[in-house]
Short mmCIF file of C-alpha atoms and ligand atoms in Angstrom, two decimals:
data_model
loop_
_atom_site.label_atom_id
_atom_site.label_comp_id
_atom_site.label_asym_id
_atom_site.label_seq_id
_atom_site.Cartn_x
_atom_site.Cartn_y
_atom_site.Cartn_z
CA MET A 1 0.00 0.00 0.00
CA ILE A 2 1.13 3.51 -0.77
CA GLU A 3 -0.10 6.41 1.26
CA ILE A 4 0.32 10.09 0.45
CA ARG A 5 -0.35 12.61 3.19
CA ASP A 6 -1.05 16.26 2.53
CA ILE A 7 1.15 16.62 -0.54
CA LYS A 8 1.72 20.19 -1.66
CA LYS A 9 3.62 21.32 -4.70
CA ASN A 10 4.08 24.77 -6.23
CA PHE A 11 5.75 25.78 -9.45
CA GLY A 12 6.77 29.38 -8.95
CA THR A 13 3.63 31.12 -7.78
CA GLN A 14 1.32 28.46 -9.23
CA GLN A 15 -0.09 26.13 -6.57
CA VAL A 16 -0.46 22.84 -8.43
CA LEU A 17 -1.10 20.47 -5.52
CA LYS A 18 -2.77 22.07 -2.53
CA GLY A 19 -2.61 19.25 -0.01
CA ILE A 20 -3.57 15.84 -1.33
CA SER A 21 -3.99 12.76 0.82
CA ALA A 22 -4.92 9.32 -0.47
CA THR A 23 -4.12 5.65 -0.14
CA PHE A 24 -3.46 3.21 -2.95
CA ASP A 25 -4.13 -0.43 -2.30
CA ASN A 26 -2.08 -3.49 -2.92
CA GLY A 27 -3.06 -5.76 -5.81
CA LYS A 28 -5.44 -3.19 -7.21
CA CYS A 29 -5.59 -0.66 -10.01
CA ASN A 30 -5.80 2.67 -8.22
CA LEU A 31 -6.84 5.43 -10.59
CA ILE A 32 -6.10 9.11 -10.34
CA ILE A 33 -8.52 10.91 -12.60
CA GLY A 34 -9.11 14.54 -13.44
CA LYS A 35 -9.11 17.05 -16.25
CA SER A 36 -5.95 17.89 -18.17
CA GLY A 37 -3.83 20.16 -16.01
CA SER A 38 -5.48 19.07 -12.76
CA GLY A 39 -2.14 17.82 -11.41
CA LYS A 40 -2.24 14.08 -12.08
CA THR A 41 1.23 13.86 -13.55
CA VAL A 42 2.70 16.10 -10.88
CA THR A 43 1.14 13.89 -8.19
CA LEU A 44 2.59 10.78 -9.77
CA LYS A 45 6.03 12.34 -10.18
CA CYS A 46 5.99 13.44 -6.55
CA MET A 47 5.12 9.91 -5.52
CA VAL A 48 7.98 8.33 -7.43
CA GLY A 49 10.43 11.05 -6.45
CA LEU A 50 10.95 12.72 -9.82
CA PHE A 51 9.56 15.88 -8.20
CA GLU A 52 10.23 16.88 -4.64
CA PRO A 53 6.95 17.81 -2.91
CA ASP A 54 7.10 21.12 -1.01
CA GLU A 55 5.22 19.58 1.89
CA GLY A 56 3.72 16.25 2.83
CA ASN A 57 4.81 12.66 3.27
CA ILE A 58 4.77 9.58 1.09
CA PHE A 59 4.76 6.09 2.58
CA TYR A 60 5.61 2.94 0.65
CA ASP A 61 4.25 0.20 2.89
CA GLY A 62 5.05 2.35 5.87
CA ARG A 63 8.43 3.56 4.61
CA ASN A 64 8.47 7.33 4.40
CA ILE A 65 10.46 8.21 1.29
CA THR A 66 10.33 11.94 1.92
CA GLU A 67 12.63 11.39 4.89
CA MET A 68 14.96 9.00 3.14
CA ASN A 69 18.47 9.74 2.02
CA PHE A 70 19.62 9.38 -1.54
CA HIS A 71 20.70 5.75 -1.21
CA ALA A 72 17.62 4.46 0.58
CA ARG A 73 15.53 6.10 -2.12
CA LYS A 74 17.52 4.38 -4.82
CA ASP A 75 16.72 1.06 -3.14
CA ILE A 76 13.00 1.86 -3.19
CA ARG A 77 13.29 2.74 -6.85
CA ARG A 78 14.34 -0.81 -7.62
CA GLU A 79 10.85 -1.78 -6.41
CA ILE A 80 9.15 0.70 -8.73
CA GLY A 81 8.18 0.32 -12.36
CA MET A 82 6.81 3.16 -14.40
CA LEU A 83 5.06 3.48 -17.74
CA PHE A 84 5.46 7.04 -19.02
CA GLN A 85 2.87 8.95 -20.98
CA GLY A 86 5.03 9.03 -24.10
CA THR A 87 6.48 5.61 -23.17
CA ALA A 88 10.00 7.11 -22.86
CA LEU A 89 11.58 4.10 -24.53
CA PHE A 90 15.29 4.54 -25.18
CA ASP A 91 15.47 5.40 -28.90
CA SER A 92 18.98 4.13 -29.39
CA LEU A 93 18.25 0.68 -27.97
CA THR A 94 16.22 -2.15 -29.50
CA VAL A 95 13.03 -3.43 -27.86
CA GLU A 96 14.97 -6.25 -26.25
CA GLU A 97 17.75 -3.94 -25.02
CA ASN A 98 15.18 -1.55 -23.59
CA VAL A 99 13.58 -4.27 -21.52
CA GLN A 100 16.91 -5.76 -20.57
CA PHE A 101 18.48 -2.48 -19.49
CA PRO A 102 17.49 -2.62 -15.80
CA LEU A 103 18.76 -6.20 -15.63
CA ASP A 104 22.07 -5.19 -17.19
CA MET A 105 22.45 -2.26 -14.85
CA PHE A 106 21.31 -3.73 -11.57
CA THR A 107 21.64 -7.50 -11.58
CA ASN A 108 24.43 -9.99 -12.00
CA GLN A 109 22.35 -12.45 -14.00
CA THR A 110 23.95 -14.35 -16.83
CA GLU A 111 23.17 -13.40 -20.40
CA ALA A 112 20.93 -16.48 -20.72
CA GLU A 113 18.97 -15.66 -17.56
CA LYS A 114 18.47 -12.09 -18.72
CA LYS A 115 17.32 -13.19 -22.17
CA GLU A 116 14.85 -15.58 -20.60
CA ARG A 117 13.40 -12.89 -18.35
CA VAL A 118 13.17 -10.41 -21.24
CA ASN A 119 11.41 -12.91 -23.45
CA PHE A 120 9.06 -13.82 -20.64
CA CYS A 121 8.10 -10.17 -20.11
CA LEU A 122 7.69 -9.48 -23.82
CA GLY A 123 5.56 -12.60 -24.08
CA ARG A 124 3.49 -11.49 -21.09
CA VAL A 125 2.58 -8.25 -22.87
CA ASN A 126 1.87 -10.21 -26.08
CA LEU A 127 4.81 -8.91 -28.03
CA PRO A 128 6.75 -11.83 -29.41
CA ASN A 129 9.11 -11.39 -32.37
CA THR A 130 9.81 -7.68 -32.06
CA ASN A 131 12.99 -8.09 -30.02
CA LYS A 132 15.32 -6.61 -32.61
CA LYS A 133 13.16 -3.68 -33.63
CA TYR A 134 13.78 -0.09 -32.56
CA PRO A 135 11.09 1.98 -30.80
CA GLY A 136 10.80 4.19 -33.89
CA GLU A 137 9.54 1.20 -35.86
CA LEU A 138 6.67 0.36 -33.50
CA SER A 139 3.04 1.46 -33.37
CA GLY A 140 1.70 3.37 -30.38
CA GLY A 141 0.14 0.30 -28.82
CA MET A 142 3.29 -1.77 -29.27
CA LYS A 143 5.38 0.94 -27.64
CA LYS A 144 3.07 0.91 -24.62
CA ARG A 145 3.51 -2.85 -24.40
CA VAL A 146 7.27 -2.53 -24.48
CA GLY A 147 6.98 0.19 -21.84
CA ILE A 148 4.99 -2.17 -19.64
CA ALA A 149 7.44 -5.01 -20.21
CA ARG A 150 10.32 -2.74 -19.22
CA ALA A 151 8.40 -1.55 -16.16
CA ILE A 152 7.78 -5.08 -14.86
CA VAL A 153 11.09 -6.69 -15.76
CA MET A 154 12.51 -6.17 -12.26
CA ASN A 155 9.41 -7.63 -10.59
CA PRO A 156 8.26 -4.34 -9.10
CA LYS A 157 6.04 -4.07 -6.05
CA TYR A 158 4.72 -0.75 -7.28
CA LEU A 159 3.68 0.16 -10.81
CA PHE A 160 2.91 3.69 -11.99
CA CYS A 161 1.23 4.40 -15.32
CA ASP A 162 0.82 7.94 -16.61
CA GLU A 163 -2.06 8.06 -19.10
CA PRO A 164 -1.41 4.53 -20.39
CA ASN A 165 -3.91 4.90 -23.20
CA SER A 166 -3.11 8.39 -24.41
CA GLY A 167 -2.69 8.41 -28.16
CA LEU A 168 -4.29 4.99 -28.64
CA ASP A 169 -7.49 4.10 -30.44
CA PRO A 170 -10.33 3.11 -28.06
CA LYS A 171 -9.97 -0.62 -28.69
CA THR A 172 -6.22 -0.74 -28.17
CA ALA A 173 -6.68 1.47 -25.13
CA ILE A 174 -8.97 -1.10 -23.53
CA VAL A 175 -6.55 -3.91 -24.29
CA ILE A 176 -3.70 -2.00 -22.63
CA ASP A 177 -5.89 -1.18 -19.61
CA HIS A 178 -6.74 -4.82 -19.13
CA LEU A 179 -3.16 -5.86 -19.53
CA ILE A 180 -2.28 -3.51 -16.68
CA LYS A 181 -5.09 -4.90 -14.56
CA GLU A 182 -4.13 -8.52 -15.21
CA ILE A 183 -0.50 -7.90 -14.37
CA THR A 184 -1.47 -6.03 -11.22
CA GLU A 185 -3.55 -8.92 -9.96
CA GLU A 186 -1.21 -11.65 -11.15
CA TYR A 187 1.81 -10.25 -9.35
CA ASN A 188 -0.06 -8.50 -6.55
CA ILE A 189 1.34 -5.09 -7.45
CA THR A 190 0.24 -1.74 -6.05
CA THR A 191 -0.64 0.01 -9.28
CA VAL A 192 -1.39 3.70 -9.68
CA VAL A 193 -2.80 4.82 -13.02
CA ASN A 194 -3.37 8.39 -14.17
CA THR A 195 -6.14 8.79 -16.66
CA HIS A 196 -8.82 11.11 -17.94
CA ASP A 197 -10.49 8.30 -19.85
CA MET A 198 -13.88 7.20 -18.48
CA ASN A 199 -13.52 3.89 -20.29
CA SER A 200 -10.56 3.11 -18.05
CA VAL A 201 -12.46 4.17 -14.97
CA MET A 202 -15.29 1.81 -15.76
CA GLY A 203 -12.98 -0.95 -16.95
CA ILE A 204 -10.28 -1.12 -14.31
CA GLY A 205 -11.18 1.41 -11.59
CA ASP A 206 -10.84 -0.67 -8.41
CA LYS A 207 -10.28 2.56 -6.60
CA VAL A 208 -10.70 6.05 -8.01
CA VAL A 209 -9.32 9.35 -6.76
CA PHE A 210 -10.68 12.43 -8.51
CA LEU A 211 -8.45 15.51 -8.50
CA HIS A 212 -9.85 18.93 -9.11
CA GLU A 213 -7.83 22.15 -9.02
CA GLY A 214 -5.07 20.65 -6.95
CA LEU A 215 -7.30 19.00 -4.35
CA LYS A 216 -8.77 15.55 -3.90
CA TYR A 217 -12.40 16.17 -4.70
CA TRP A 218 -13.77 12.65 -4.47
CA GLU A 219 -12.70 9.11 -3.74
CA GLY A 220 -14.53 5.85 -4.37
CA ASN A 221 -14.76 2.97 -6.83
CA LYS A 222 -16.17 2.52 -10.30
CA ASP A 223 -19.63 1.52 -9.05
CA GLU A 224 -19.96 4.45 -6.69
CA ILE A 225 -18.87 6.91 -9.35
CA MET A 226 -21.97 6.19 -11.44
CA GLN A 227 -24.19 7.32 -8.57
CA ILE A 228 -22.88 10.88 -8.81
CA THR A 229 -25.54 13.34 -9.96
CA ASP A 230 -23.96 16.78 -9.72
CA GLY A 231 -20.83 18.79 -9.00
CA GLU A 232 -17.40 18.84 -10.63
CA LEU A 233 -17.11 15.07 -10.84
CA PHE A 234 -20.46 14.81 -12.55
CA ASP A 235 -19.28 17.44 -15.05
CA PHE A 236 -16.14 15.45 -15.61
CA ILE A 237 -17.80 12.08 -16.10
CA PHE A 238 -20.59 13.28 -18.30
CA ALA A 239 -18.61 15.78 -20.28
CA SER A 240 -21.31 16.49 -22.86
CA ASP A 241 -24.80 17.82 -22.22
CA PHE A 242 -26.12 14.89 -24.19
CA LEU A 243 -24.61 12.43 -21.71
CA LYS A 244 -25.75 14.51 -18.75
CA ASP A 245 -29.33 14.40 -19.98
CA LEU A 246 -29.10 10.67 -20.53
CA ARG A 247 -27.85 10.20 -16.99
CA ARG A 248 -30.47 12.49 -15.40
CA ASN A 249 -33.28 10.74 -17.23
CA ALA A 250 -32.00 7.27 -16.45
CA LYS A 251 -34.21 5.32 -14.07
CA TYR A 252 -31.74 4.29 -11.37
CA MET B 1 24.52 38.41 -14.21
CA VAL B 2 22.53 36.52 -11.58
CA LYS B 3 21.53 34.12 -14.31
CA PHE B 4 25.16 33.63 -15.26
CA PHE B 5 26.13 32.58 -11.74
CA GLU B 6 23.03 30.41 -11.47
CA GLN B 7 24.04 28.59 -14.63
CA LEU B 8 27.66 28.33 -13.55
CA GLY B 9 26.51 26.86 -10.24
CA GLY B 10 24.18 24.42 -11.97
CA TYR B 11 26.99 23.42 -14.31
CA LEU B 12 29.45 22.78 -11.47
CA ILE B 13 26.93 20.72 -9.49
CA LEU B 14 26.10 18.65 -12.57
CA MET B 15 29.79 18.03 -13.25
CA ARG B 16 30.31 16.83 -9.71
CA GLN B 17 27.40 14.40 -10.10
CA ALA B 18 28.69 13.29 -13.47
CA PHE B 19 31.78 11.84 -11.85
CA ALA B 20 30.04 9.79 -9.19
CA LYS B 21 30.97 6.16 -8.73
CA PRO B 22 29.34 3.98 -11.42
CA GLU B 23 26.69 1.44 -10.41
CA LYS B 24 28.14 -1.07 -12.78
CA ALA B 25 31.53 -0.35 -14.32
CA ARG B 26 31.01 -2.49 -17.40
CA MET B 27 27.87 -0.60 -18.45
CA TYR B 28 29.73 2.69 -18.11
CA TRP B 29 32.69 1.36 -20.00
CA ASN B 30 30.47 0.14 -22.86
CA GLU B 31 28.73 3.48 -23.00
CA THR B 32 32.04 5.34 -23.04
CA PHE B 33 33.27 3.17 -25.87
CA ARG B 34 30.07 3.72 -27.84
CA GLN B 35 30.34 7.48 -27.36
CA ALA B 36 34.00 7.47 -28.37
CA LYS B 37 33.11 5.67 -31.56
CA ASP B 38 30.27 8.09 -32.27
CA ILE B 39 32.38 11.17 -31.69
CA GLY B 40 35.49 9.86 -33.40
CA VAL B 41 34.07 8.18 -36.45
CA GLY B 42 31.40 10.82 -36.92
CA SER B 43 33.83 13.72 -36.89
CA LEU B 44 36.75 12.18 -38.71
CA PRO B 45 35.70 13.01 -42.30
CA ILE B 46 35.10 16.71 -41.75
CA ILE B 47 38.24 17.13 -39.67
CA ALA B 48 40.29 15.25 -42.25
CA ILE B 49 39.05 17.34 -45.14
CA VAL B 50 39.30 20.69 -43.42
CA SER B 51 42.73 20.13 -41.90
CA THR B 52 44.19 18.89 -45.19
CA PHE B 53 43.07 22.05 -46.92
CA ILE B 54 44.24 24.28 -44.10
CA GLY B 55 47.70 22.73 -44.35
CA GLY B 56 47.57 23.31 -48.09
CA VAL B 57 46.52 26.93 -47.75
CA SER B 58 49.23 27.58 -45.15
CA ALA B 59 51.87 26.29 -47.53
CA VAL B 60 50.57 28.38 -50.40
CA GLN B 61 50.41 31.54 -48.30
CA PHE B 62 53.88 31.19 -46.88
CA ALA B 63 55.27 30.46 -50.32
CA TYR B 64 53.60 33.65 -51.54
CA GLN B 65 55.06 35.69 -48.67
CA PHE B 66 58.53 34.20 -48.99
CA ARG B 67 58.81 34.78 -52.70
CA SER B 68 59.30 38.50 -52.12
CA ILE B 69 61.96 37.86 -49.48
CA SER B 70 64.43 35.88 -51.51
CA LEU B 71 66.71 35.30 -48.53
CA VAL B 72 64.30 32.81 -46.95
CA PRO B 73 64.76 29.28 -48.25
CA MET B 74 61.58 27.54 -49.37
CA TRP B 75 62.22 24.48 -47.20
CA TRP B 76 61.29 26.59 -44.20
CA ILE B 77 57.71 26.24 -45.29
CA GLY B 78 57.65 22.67 -44.00
CA SER B 79 58.80 23.86 -40.62
CA ILE B 80 56.28 26.70 -40.50
CA VAL B 81 53.35 24.54 -41.55
CA ARG B 82 54.27 21.97 -38.94
CA LYS B 83 54.62 24.50 -36.15
CA GLY B 84 51.44 26.32 -37.12
CA MET B 85 49.41 23.14 -37.34
CA ILE B 86 50.63 21.75 -34.03
CA LEU B 87 50.49 24.89 -31.96
CA GLU B 88 47.39 26.53 -33.18
CA LEU B 89 45.62 25.47 -36.34
CA ALA B 90 44.89 21.80 -35.70
CA PRO B 91 43.61 22.19 -32.12
CA THR B 92 41.65 25.37 -32.78
CA VAL B 93 40.09 24.40 -36.05
CA SER B 94 39.22 20.94 -34.74
CA ALA B 95 37.71 22.51 -31.64
CA LEU B 96 35.46 24.78 -33.64
CA LEU B 97 34.42 22.03 -36.03
CA LEU B 98 33.69 19.70 -33.14
CA ALA B 99 31.69 22.35 -31.32
CA GLY B 100 29.48 22.52 -34.39
CA LYS B 101 29.20 18.80 -34.87
CA VAL B 102 29.62 17.02 -31.55
CA GLY B 103 28.42 19.85 -29.32
CA SER B 104 25.11 20.30 -31.08
CA ASN B 105 24.71 16.54 -31.31
CA ILE B 106 25.20 15.98 -27.60
CA ALA B 107 22.94 18.85 -26.61
CA SER B 108 20.10 17.81 -28.88
CA GLU B 109 20.39 14.14 -27.95
CA LEU B 110 20.22 14.86 -24.23
CA GLY B 111 17.57 17.52 -24.78
CA THR B 112 15.39 15.05 -26.65
CA MET B 113 15.90 12.48 -23.92
CA ARG B 114 14.89 15.07 -21.33
CA ILE B 115 11.74 16.20 -23.17
CA SER B 116 10.63 12.67 -24.03
CA GLU B 117 11.08 11.62 -20.37
CA GLN B 118 13.83 9.12 -21.20
CA ILE B 119 16.00 10.71 -18.53
CA ASP B 120 13.14 10.31 -16.05
CA ALA B 121 12.86 6.68 -17.11
CA TYR B 122 16.52 6.07 -16.25
CA GLU B 123 16.05 7.98 -13.02
CA ILE B 124 13.07 5.83 -11.98
CA MET B 125 15.07 2.67 -12.50
CA GLY B 126 17.55 4.03 -10.00
CA VAL B 127 20.25 4.97 -12.51
CA ASN B 128 22.42 7.89 -11.51
CA THR B 129 21.55 9.80 -14.67
CA PRO B 130 24.23 12.52 -14.67
CA ALA B 131 26.86 9.86 -14.11
CA TYR B 132 25.55 7.48 -16.76
CA LEU B 133 24.53 9.98 -19.43
CA ILE B 134 27.20 12.66 -18.99
CA GLY B 135 30.27 10.97 -17.54
CA PRO B 136 30.88 8.66 -20.52
CA LYS B 137 30.40 11.48 -23.03
CA ILE B 138 33.00 13.64 -21.31
CA ALA B 139 35.41 10.75 -20.85
CA ALA B 140 35.06 9.76 -24.49
CA SER B 141 35.51 13.31 -25.66
CA VAL B 142 38.62 13.89 -23.56
CA VAL B 143 40.23 10.83 -25.13
CA VAL B 144 39.00 11.17 -28.70
CA VAL B 145 39.51 14.90 -29.29
CA PRO B 146 43.31 14.65 -28.85
CA MET B 147 43.36 11.73 -31.28
CA LEU B 148 41.44 13.76 -33.83
CA VAL B 149 43.83 16.69 -33.35
CA VAL B 150 46.83 14.45 -33.95
CA ILE B 151 45.21 13.22 -37.15
CA ALA B 152 44.50 16.82 -38.12
CA VAL B 153 48.19 17.71 -37.69
CA VAL B 154 49.37 14.81 -39.83
CA LEU B 155 46.86 15.54 -42.58
CA GLY B 156 47.60 19.27 -42.41
CA ILE B 157 51.28 18.61 -42.96
CA LEU B 158 50.48 16.29 -45.83
CA GLY B 159 48.12 18.91 -47.23
CA GLY B 160 50.94 21.46 -47.18
CA TRP B 161 53.18 19.05 -48.98
CA GLY B 162 50.57 18.34 -51.65
CA ALA B 163 49.90 22.03 -52.23
CA GLY B 164 53.63 22.73 -52.45
CA LEU B 165 54.19 20.08 -55.06
CA LEU B 166 51.18 21.29 -57.00
CA GLY B 167 52.51 24.86 -57.00
CA ASN B 168 56.11 23.76 -57.47
CA PHE B 169 57.33 25.68 -54.40
CA PHE B 170 59.69 23.02 -53.11
CA SER B 171 60.70 19.43 -53.56
CA THR B 172 59.52 16.62 -51.33
CA THR B 173 62.93 16.34 -49.68
CA GLU B 174 63.06 20.07 -49.00
CA TYR B 175 59.60 20.08 -47.44
CA PHE B 176 60.19 17.15 -45.13
CA ARG B 177 63.57 18.53 -44.14
CA GLY B 178 61.60 21.58 -43.01
CA VAL B 179 59.00 19.47 -41.25
CA GLN B 180 61.71 17.77 -39.19
CA ASP B 181 63.84 20.85 -38.63
CA GLY B 182 63.68 22.30 -35.14
CA PHE B 183 60.97 19.91 -34.01
CA ASP B 184 60.11 20.58 -30.38
CA GLY B 185 58.26 18.05 -28.22
CA TYR B 186 56.99 20.88 -26.03
CA ASP B 187 54.80 22.07 -28.91
CA VAL B 188 53.14 18.67 -28.99
CA PHE B 189 52.66 18.84 -25.25
CA ILE B 190 50.91 22.21 -25.60
CA MET B 191 48.76 20.78 -28.37
CA LEU B 192 47.67 17.83 -26.24
CA VAL B 193 46.93 20.05 -23.25
CA LYS B 194 44.73 22.18 -25.47
CA ALA B 195 43.02 19.16 -27.00
CA VAL B 196 42.22 17.60 -23.64
CA LEU B 197 40.86 20.88 -22.29
CA PHE B 198 38.84 21.44 -25.46
CA GLY B 199 37.43 17.93 -25.25
CA PHE B 200 36.32 18.54 -21.68
CA THR B 201 34.95 22.04 -22.26
CA LEU B 202 33.06 21.13 -25.38
CA SER B 203 31.40 17.99 -24.04
CA SER B 204 30.65 19.25 -20.55
CA ILE B 205 29.04 22.50 -21.71
CA SER B 206 26.99 20.68 -24.35
CA CYS B 207 25.89 18.06 -21.83
CA TYR B 208 24.85 20.77 -19.39
CA LYS B 209 22.86 22.59 -22.06
CA GLY B 210 21.11 19.42 -23.22
CA PHE B 211 20.53 17.86 -19.83
CA THR B 212 18.82 20.96 -18.43
CA VAL B 213 16.47 21.69 -21.33
CA GLN B 214 12.90 22.48 -20.36
CA GLY B 215 10.00 22.82 -22.76
CA GLY B 216 9.77 21.27 -26.19
CA ALA B 217 11.31 20.99 -29.64
CA VAL B 218 11.97 24.73 -29.91
CA GLU B 219 13.97 24.71 -26.69
CA ILE B 220 16.01 21.73 -27.85
CA GLY B 221 16.98 23.70 -30.96
CA LYS B 222 17.89 26.75 -28.90
CA SER B 223 19.91 24.80 -26.41
CA SER B 224 21.93 23.05 -29.07
CA THR B 225 22.73 26.39 -30.70
CA GLN B 226 23.72 27.74 -27.31
CA ALA B 227 25.90 24.70 -26.75
CA VAL B 228 27.80 25.42 -29.97
CA VAL B 229 28.19 29.15 -29.35
CA LEU B 230 29.07 28.92 -25.68
CA SER B 231 31.51 26.04 -26.03
CA SER B 232 33.24 27.76 -28.98
CA ILE B 233 33.69 30.94 -26.95
CA VAL B 234 34.91 29.16 -23.83
CA MET B 235 37.31 27.01 -25.85
CA MET B 236 38.84 30.10 -27.46
CA ILE B 237 39.29 31.69 -24.04
CA VAL B 238 40.91 28.48 -22.77
CA ASN B 239 43.07 28.48 -25.90
CA PHE B 240 44.31 31.97 -25.12
CA PHE B 241 45.16 31.15 -21.54
CA VAL B 242 47.02 27.98 -22.44
CA ALA B 243 49.11 29.93 -24.93
CA PHE B 244 49.58 32.79 -22.51
CA LEU B 245 50.56 30.67 -19.54
CA LEU B 246 52.51 27.87 -21.19
CA LEU B 247 54.28 29.46 -24.13
N1 ADP C 301 7.81 21.07 -14.61
C1 ADP C 301 6.80 21.95 -14.46
N2 ADP C 301 7.08 23.26 -14.31
C2 ADP C 301 6.09 24.16 -14.15
N3 ADP C 301 4.79 23.85 -14.15
C3 ADP C 301 4.45 22.57 -14.30
C4 ADP C 301 5.43 21.55 -14.45
N4 ADP C 301 4.80 20.36 -14.58
C5 ADP C 301 3.48 20.64 -14.50
N5 ADP C 301 3.27 21.94 -14.33
C6 ADP C 301 1.95 22.59 -14.18
O1 ADP C 301 1.20 21.86 -13.25
C7 ADP C 301 -0.15 21.77 -13.66
C8 ADP C 301 -0.59 20.33 -13.62
O2 ADP C 301 0.08 19.61 -14.61
P1 ADP C 301 -0.04 18.04 -14.80
O3 ADP C 301 0.16 17.36 -13.52
O4 ADP C 301 0.88 17.69 -15.91
O5 ADP C 301 -1.52 17.87 -15.29
P2 ADP C 301 -2.24 16.53 -15.76
O6 ADP C 301 -3.35 16.32 -14.78
O7 ADP C 301 -2.80 16.83 -17.12
O8 ADP C 301 -1.26 15.45 -15.78
C9 ADP C 301 -0.25 22.39 -15.04
O9 ADP C 301 -0.84 23.66 -14.91
C10 ADP C 301 1.18 22.51 -15.49
O10 ADP C 301 1.33 23.67 -16.24
MG1 MG C 302 -0.48 14.33 -17.30
#
């Protein structure tokens, strides 16, 4: 479980996060949702330590990373996998080298062991036979798969996904969402997913945190979210007037 | 002015981080080797062509100047071309060419990695990113730039010879007598000092500019231009001080 307590973050005079607290459960897909610019990415980057929060604490299964020194943090990072919004695959490395990189850098496995692990991960994300390709030669959905394979290659306890279906067609987006959910459950990972896609919320939203203007506005799960009938979250879910009318006239 | 000191501070901090202890020596070694190959092989053609012609032009110009002073024997040209190439032309011209080629390359590569979150991706894995992404580039550059300068000297001297034969200024024996005459190892030492300093200046400034890019494609372009301009200027200042202090 990851817990964030009263996280605040400013950029210059702009208050982006104004004190956010939430918990993210083990073995579940925990979603952070909100409009573009609501601070989802900043929250995620504070959690993984790419940004330093101005205030607040972050606990990884009770371990407070905001109080950790450089080396202890590096150790926690070995337990973290992350899928970036633009996938952030290393352009100069092949698919296989991308996935293998953390093994090369941080383990003493033999070449054969590493190859086996890489092939297992690429197989797990349904990407056989692309080992020798470069990221530039892959489609958006394939890149996301490689990104996921790279994120899980070290057997992480925590997985972070920033807009995993941005730039994908709706069908591929759903496939990627479910891949994330399956992996989360299979390996009992604490997964945190940023998204503004209601399809993802309904598909994989075990737990949903709604951010609005730098604050946590609502928290619940995918079933509870459909009971909402007004306010900012309602506006967010039913973005068009057409959908709002449908919802208001629905008989439940 | 405040901005200047801010940048200088940022640069110094980054350089300190760039020389941290590697997580895994072999990975760093491989990366250094790859960078050395990139820098060396990539820059060799342009340096070869330019230095050959500069040697040629030097020979032609000195021949033109000496013709009016009939007391100066033409074989001196070999000696002058050699000294000029070693002390000034080869290091300086290589430095400026490399600033344009390698400097902009490094800055835009790192800038792209920054913008596309590749640096964040390394960071998340627990890689010490300044050490892994900058250290090998600087190390490679410090080793490869002197090699390129030595090649530039050799080709410059050969260029002078070729131009001389073409213009019938001297015979081959005369020229190479000049090339060998009064050879001073100290000149080569100065040249190598310059080359090592240039290699460091060029790569470290370009790494700093690329690594700290914020924004998008436009900023990458700007930072790689700044890398070229700034590293050229700093290298010429370094050049002056080496000459001033060591000659
Ligand atoms: N590195 C940064 N520097 C300055 N402002 C930033 C930075 N990153 C994000 N912001 C600002 O923080 C706000 C929230 O951004 P972000 O978390 O990326 O939103 P999203 O919910 O779409 O992921 C935006 O207004 C953005 O301009
Ligand atoms: Mg975002």
